[in-house]
Amino acid sequence: MRDPRNILITGASSGLGEALARAYARPGVFLALVGRTAERLERVAEACRAQGATVAATVLDVALAPELEGWLLDIDRSHALDLVIANAGVSGGTGRGEESPEQVDNIIAVNVHGVVNTVTPLLPALTARRRGQIALMSSLASFRGFPGAPTYCATKAWVRVWGEGLRVELARQGIEVSVICPGFVDTRMTQVNQFPMPSLMTAERAARIIVRGLARNRGRIAFPWPMYALSWLLAAQPAPLSDLMLRLTPPKS
Ligand SMILES: NC(=O)c1ccc[n+]([C@@H]2O[C@H](COP(=O)([O-])OP(=O)(O)OC[C@H]3O[C@@H](n4cnc5c(N)ncnc54)[C@H](OP(=O)(O)O)[C@@H]3O)[C@@H](O)[C@H]2O)c1
């Protein structure tokens, strides 16, 4: 969608969500922003208002479906949404140990259920209007399970594959769906990593690439291309070879 006017962004209080909010903020644009940390979210909302946007910011946990649904439907009634960006996500690592059941549950609750909780309540309204765009935040980590973060990779694979299916399904009803697969982006999520992150880019640069890709209704917005090519090649190898290559990767803290 070239010129979205009413935009929802989850996980807007930092990193990619914040950069996307700032990239879209201008007069005539309404932003509905969701995050968990009030102070950070309000700082982003203020910055977007200073750029001329109208902003409704609320602290909500995307894993809590009923609360989120009520708010989404209210927002959509007052400002018919034309772009929904399900971006909120959490990461976790094994440090080569095990992921606890609680850690696994939490990552799935936010990265999988949080995305479903964001998108599905809005589908009836979007399809009734036969207009709108849905953007789902996956990752280049969705193409192959990495030993340091198996649950994170699995949730991002789920998001990508779900989005690819929805794209074809919803195109018949006039809705655009894009899956976003960034490589390493400098955010609070990656700032804890203690290993080299090739082609690390700023959140602002990533947001510019995403905004351009969404304007062109690209099904998969994967970047930067050298890392995309590497991820794709790694996933295409026979399992014994890719296992061998991945044994050399450092653990995620
Ligand atoms: N950074 C990368 O290299 C990279 C690469 C590929 C994909 N991604 C994906 O990009 C998305 C954004 O991550 P980021 O890198 O920008 O990290 P970030 O700076 O940590 O931002 C994560 C955002 O999600 C919000 N959030 C987390 N759990 C939430 C919940 N239960 N309910 C509502 N909001 C929640 C956070 O809110 P609070 O901070 O207020 O708690 C924050 O606004 C994630 O889906 C991540 O998997 C990141």
Coordinates of C-alpha atoms and ligand atoms in Angstrom, one line a residue:
M1 CA 0.0 0.0 0.0
R2 CA 1.6 3.3 -1.1
D3 CA 0.1 5.8 1.2
P4 CA -1.4 4.1 4.3
R5 CA -3.2 6.6 6.6
N6 CA -4.4 4.5 9.6
I7 CA -1.6 2.3 10.8
L8 CA -1.3 -0.2 13.7
I9 CA 2.1 -1.2 14.9
T10 CA 2.7 -3.6 17.8
G11 CA 6.0 -3.6 19.6
A12 CA 6.3 0.1 18.8
S13 CA 8.1 1.1 22.0
S14 CA 11.6 0.3 20.7
G15 CA 13.7 -1.1 17.9
L16 CA 12.1 -1.9 14.5
G17 CA 8.6 -1.0 15.7
E18 CA 9.8 2.4 16.9
A19 CA 11.7 3.0 13.6
L20 CA 8.6 2.1 11.6
A21 CA 6.4 4.4 13.6
R22 CA 8.8 7.3 13.1
A23 CA 9.1 6.4 9.4
Y24 CA 5.3 6.6 8.8
A25 CA 4.6 9.6 11.2
R26 CA 3.5 12.7 9.3
P27 CA 0.4 15.0 9.2
G28 CA -2.7 13.1 8.0
V29 CA -1.5 9.8 9.4
F30 CA -3.1 8.1 12.4
L31 CA -0.8 5.7 14.4
A32 CA -2.1 3.1 16.8
L33 CA 0.9 2.0 18.8
V34 CA 1.2 -1.0 21.2
G35 CA 4.1 -1.9 23.5
R36 CA 4.6 -3.2 27.1
T37 CA 6.7 -0.4 28.6
A38 CA 4.7 2.8 29.2
E39 CA 7.7 5.2 29.4
R40 CA 9.3 4.0 26.2
L41 CA 6.0 3.8 24.3
E42 CA 5.1 7.4 25.3
R43 CA 8.5 8.7 24.2
V44 CA 7.9 7.2 20.7
A45 CA 4.3 8.5 20.7
E46 CA 5.5 12.1 21.5
A47 CA 8.2 11.9 18.7
C48 CA 5.5 10.8 16.2
R49 CA 3.2 13.6 17.3
A50 CA 6.1 16.1 16.9
Q51 CA 6.3 14.9 13.3
G52 CA 2.6 15.7 12.8
A53 CA 0.9 12.3 13.2
T54 CA -2.1 11.7 15.4
V55 CA -1.2 8.9 17.9
A56 CA -3.1 6.5 20.2
A57 CA -0.6 4.6 22.2
T58 CA -1.5 1.9 24.7
V59 CA 0.3 -0.5 26.9
L60 CA -0.9 -4.0 26.1
D61 CA 0.5 -7.5 26.1
V62 CA -0.1 -9.0 22.7
A63 CA -0.3 -12.5 24.3
L64 CA -3.5 -11.5 26.1
A65 CA -6.1 -12.0 23.4
P66 CA -9.3 -10.6 25.0
E67 CA -7.8 -7.3 26.1
L68 CA -6.0 -6.8 22.8
E69 CA -9.1 -7.7 20.7
G70 CA -11.3 -5.1 22.5
W71 CA -8.8 -2.4 21.9
L72 CA -8.2 -3.3 18.3
L73 CA -11.9 -3.3 17.5
D74 CA -12.4 0.1 19.1
I75 CA -9.5 1.6 17.2
D76 CA -10.7 0.1 13.9
R77 CA -14.2 1.5 14.5
S78 CA -12.8 5.0 15.0
H79 CA -10.0 4.8 12.4
A80 CA -10.5 2.1 9.7
L81 CA -7.1 0.5 9.7
D82 CA -5.4 0.2 6.3
L83 CA -2.0 -1.2 7.5
V84 CA -1.5 -3.7 10.4
I85 CA 2.1 -4.4 11.4
A86 CA 2.4 -7.4 13.8
N87 CA 5.9 -6.7 14.9
A88 CA 6.1 -7.4 18.7
G89 CA 8.4 -10.2 19.4
V90 CA 10.8 -11.6 22.0
S91 CA 13.9 -13.6 21.6
G92 CA 15.7 -16.1 23.9
G93 CA 18.7 -18.3 23.7
T94 CA 20.0 -21.5 25.1
G95 CA 23.6 -20.5 25.5
R96 CA 24.1 -24.2 24.4
G97 CA 22.0 -25.3 27.4
E98 CA 18.3 -26.1 27.4
E99 CA 15.4 -23.8 27.0
S100 CA 13.2 -24.0 30.0
P101 CA 9.5 -24.9 29.4
E102 CA 8.6 -21.4 30.7
Q103 CA 11.0 -19.8 28.2
V104 CA 9.6 -21.8 25.3
D105 CA 6.0 -21.0 26.3
N106 CA 6.7 -17.3 26.6
I107 CA 8.4 -17.1 23.2
I108 CA 5.5 -19.0 21.6
A109 CA 2.9 -16.9 23.4
V110 CA 4.3 -13.6 22.1
N111 CA 5.8 -14.5 18.7
V112 CA 3.0 -16.9 17.6
H113 CA -0.2 -16.2 19.6
G114 CA 0.6 -12.5 19.8
V115 CA 0.7 -12.3 15.9
V116 CA -2.6 -14.3 15.6
N117 CA -4.2 -12.1 18.4
T118 CA -3.2 -9.0 16.5
V119 CA -4.3 -10.1 13.0
T120 CA -7.4 -12.3 13.3
P121 CA -9.8 -9.9 15.2
L122 CA -9.3 -7.4 12.4
L123 CA -9.8 -9.8 9.4
P124 CA -13.6 -9.5 9.3
A125 CA -13.4 -5.7 9.1
L126 CA -10.6 -5.7 6.5
T127 CA -12.2 -8.2 4.3
A128 CA -15.6 -6.5 4.5
R129 CA -13.9 -3.3 3.3
R130 CA -11.9 -5.3 0.7
R131 CA -9.0 -3.1 1.5
G132 CA -5.9 -3.2 3.7
Q133 CA -2.5 -4.6 4.2
I134 CA -1.0 -6.9 6.8
A135 CA 2.7 -7.1 7.6
L136 CA 4.1 -9.9 9.7
M137 CA 7.5 -9.7 11.3
S138 CA 9.4 -12.9 10.7
S139 CA 13.2 -13.1 10.4
L140 CA 16.0 -14.6 8.3
A141 CA 16.3 -17.0 11.2
S142 CA 13.0 -18.5 9.9
F143 CA 14.8 -20.5 7.2
R144 CA 16.8 -22.9 9.4
G145 CA 16.7 -23.8 13.1
F146 CA 19.8 -22.3 14.7
P147 CA 21.3 -24.2 17.7
G148 CA 21.5 -21.2 20.0
A149 CA 17.8 -20.2 19.7
P150 CA 15.6 -23.1 18.4
T151 CA 12.3 -21.8 19.7
Y152 CA 12.8 -18.3 18.4
C153 CA 13.7 -19.7 14.9
A154 CA 10.7 -22.0 15.0
T155 CA 8.3 -19.2 15.9
K156 CA 9.7 -17.0 13.1
A157 CA 9.3 -19.9 10.6
W158 CA 5.7 -20.3 11.8
V159 CA 5.0 -16.5 11.2
R160 CA 6.6 -16.7 7.7
V161 CA 4.7 -19.8 6.6
W162 CA 1.4 -18.5 8.0
G163 CA 1.9 -15.2 6.2
E164 CA 2.7 -16.9 2.9
G165 CA -0.5 -18.9 3.2
L166 CA -2.6 -15.9 4.2
R167 CA -1.2 -13.8 1.3
V168 CA -2.7 -16.1 -1.3
E169 CA -5.9 -16.7 0.7
L170 CA -6.6 -13.0 1.4
A171 CA -5.6 -11.7 -2.0
R172 CA -8.9 -12.9 -3.3
Q173 CA -10.6 -10.6 -0.8
G174 CA -8.5 -7.6 -1.6
I175 CA -6.1 -7.8 1.3
E176 CA -2.3 -7.6 0.8
V177 CA -0.1 -9.6 3.1
S178 CA 3.7 -9.3 3.4
V179 CA 6.2 -11.2 5.4
I180 CA 9.3 -9.3 6.7
C181 CA 12.5 -11.2 7.1
P182 CA 15.3 -9.0 8.4
G183 CA 18.9 -10.0 9.1
F184 CA 20.7 -8.5 12.1
V185 CA 19.3 -5.1 13.1
D186 CA 20.8 -3.1 15.9
T187 CA 18.0 -3.1 18.6
R188 CA 17.6 -4.0 22.2
M189 CA 17.1 -7.6 21.1
T190 CA 20.5 -7.9 19.4
Q191 CA 22.4 -5.6 21.8
V192 CA 22.8 -8.6 24.2
N193 CA 24.5 -10.8 21.5
Q194 CA 28.2 -11.3 22.2
F195 CA 29.1 -12.7 18.7
P196 CA 29.8 -10.9 15.4
M197 CA 26.6 -10.0 13.6
P198 CA 27.4 -9.7 9.8
S199 CA 25.8 -6.9 7.9
L200 CA 24.3 -5.4 11.1
M201 CA 22.2 -2.4 10.2
T202 CA 20.4 0.4 12.0
A203 CA 16.7 0.1 12.7
E204 CA 16.1 3.3 10.7
R205 CA 17.7 1.8 7.6
A206 CA 15.7 -1.5 8.1
A207 CA 12.5 0.6 8.4
R208 CA 13.2 2.4 5.1
I209 CA 13.6 -1.0 3.4
I210 CA 10.4 -2.3 5.0
V211 CA 8.3 0.8 4.1
R212 CA 9.5 0.5 0.5
G213 CA 8.7 -3.2 0.3
L214 CA 5.3 -2.7 1.7
A215 CA 4.5 0.1 -0.7
R216 CA 5.3 -2.3 -3.5
N217 CA 3.2 -5.1 -1.9
R218 CA 6.2 -7.5 -1.9
G219 CA 5.2 -10.9 -0.5
R220 CA 8.6 -11.4 1.2
I221 CA 10.7 -8.5 2.3
A222 CA 14.0 -10.2 3.1
F223 CA 17.2 -8.2 3.6
P224 CA 20.1 -7.6 3.5
W225 CA 20.5 -9.6 0.3
P226 CA 23.9 -11.3 1.1
M227 CA 22.5 -12.6 4.4
Y228 CA 19.3 -13.6 2.7
A229 CA 21.3 -15.6 0.1
L230 CA 23.3 -17.2 2.8
S231 CA 20.2 -18.2 4.8
W232 CA 18.5 -19.6 1.7
L233 CA 21.7 -21.6 0.7
L234 CA 22.1 -22.9 4.3
A235 CA 18.5 -24.1 4.3
A236 CA 19.0 -25.8 0.9
Q237 CA 21.9 -27.9 2.0
P238 CA 21.5 -31.6 2.9
A239 CA 21.0 -31.8 6.7
P240 CA 24.4 -33.4 7.5
L241 CA 26.2 -30.5 5.8
S242 CA 24.1 -27.7 7.3
D243 CA 24.4 -29.4 10.8
L244 CA 28.2 -29.4 10.4
M245 CA 28.2 -25.7 9.4
L246 CA 25.9 -24.7 12.3
R247 CA 28.1 -26.6 14.8
L248 CA 30.6 -23.7 14.3
T249 CA 28.1 -20.9 15.2
P250 CA 28.4 -19.2 18.6
P251 CA 25.7 -19.7 21.2
K252 CA 23.1 -16.9 21.8
S253 CA 23.2 -15.6 25.3
Ligands
LIG1 N1 16.7 -7.1 15.8 C1 16.9 -8.0 14.8 O1 18.0 -8.3 14.4 C2 15.7 -8.7 14.3 C3 15.9 -9.5 13.2 C4 14.8 -10.2 12.6 C5 13.5 -10.0 13.2 N2 13.4 -9.2 14.3 C6 12.0 -9.1 14.9 O2 11.7 -7.8 14.9 C7 10.7 -7.6 15.9 C8 11.0 -6.4 16.8 O3 12.2 -6.7 17.5 P1 13.4 -5.6 17.8 O4 14.6 -6.2 17.2 O5 12.9 -4.3 17.4 O6 13.5 -5.8 19.3 P2 13.1 -4.8 20.6 O7 13.8 -3.5 20.4 O8 13.3 -5.6 21.8 O9 11.6 -4.6 20.3 C9 10.6 -5.5 20.7 C10 9.3 -4.8 20.8 O10 8.2 -5.8 21.1 C11 7.5 -5.4 22.2 N3 7.0 -6.5 22.9 C12 7.7 -7.6 23.4 N4 6.8 -8.5 23.9 C13 5.6 -7.9 23.9 C14 4.3 -8.3 24.3 N5 4.1 -9.4 25.0 N6 3.3 -7.4 24.1 C15 3.4 -6.2 23.4 N7 4.6 -5.8 23.0 C16 5.7 -6.6 23.2 C17 8.6 -4.6 23.1 O11 7.9 -3.8 24.0 P3 8.7 -3.3 25.4 O12 10.1 -3.1 25.0 O13 8.0 -2.1 25.7 O14 8.6 -4.4 26.3 C18 9.3 -3.8 22.0 O15 8.5 -2.7 21.6 C19 10.6 -8.9 16.7 O16 9.5 -9.6 16.2 C20 11.9 -9.6 16.3 O17 11.8 -11.0 16.4 C21 14.4 -8.6 14.9

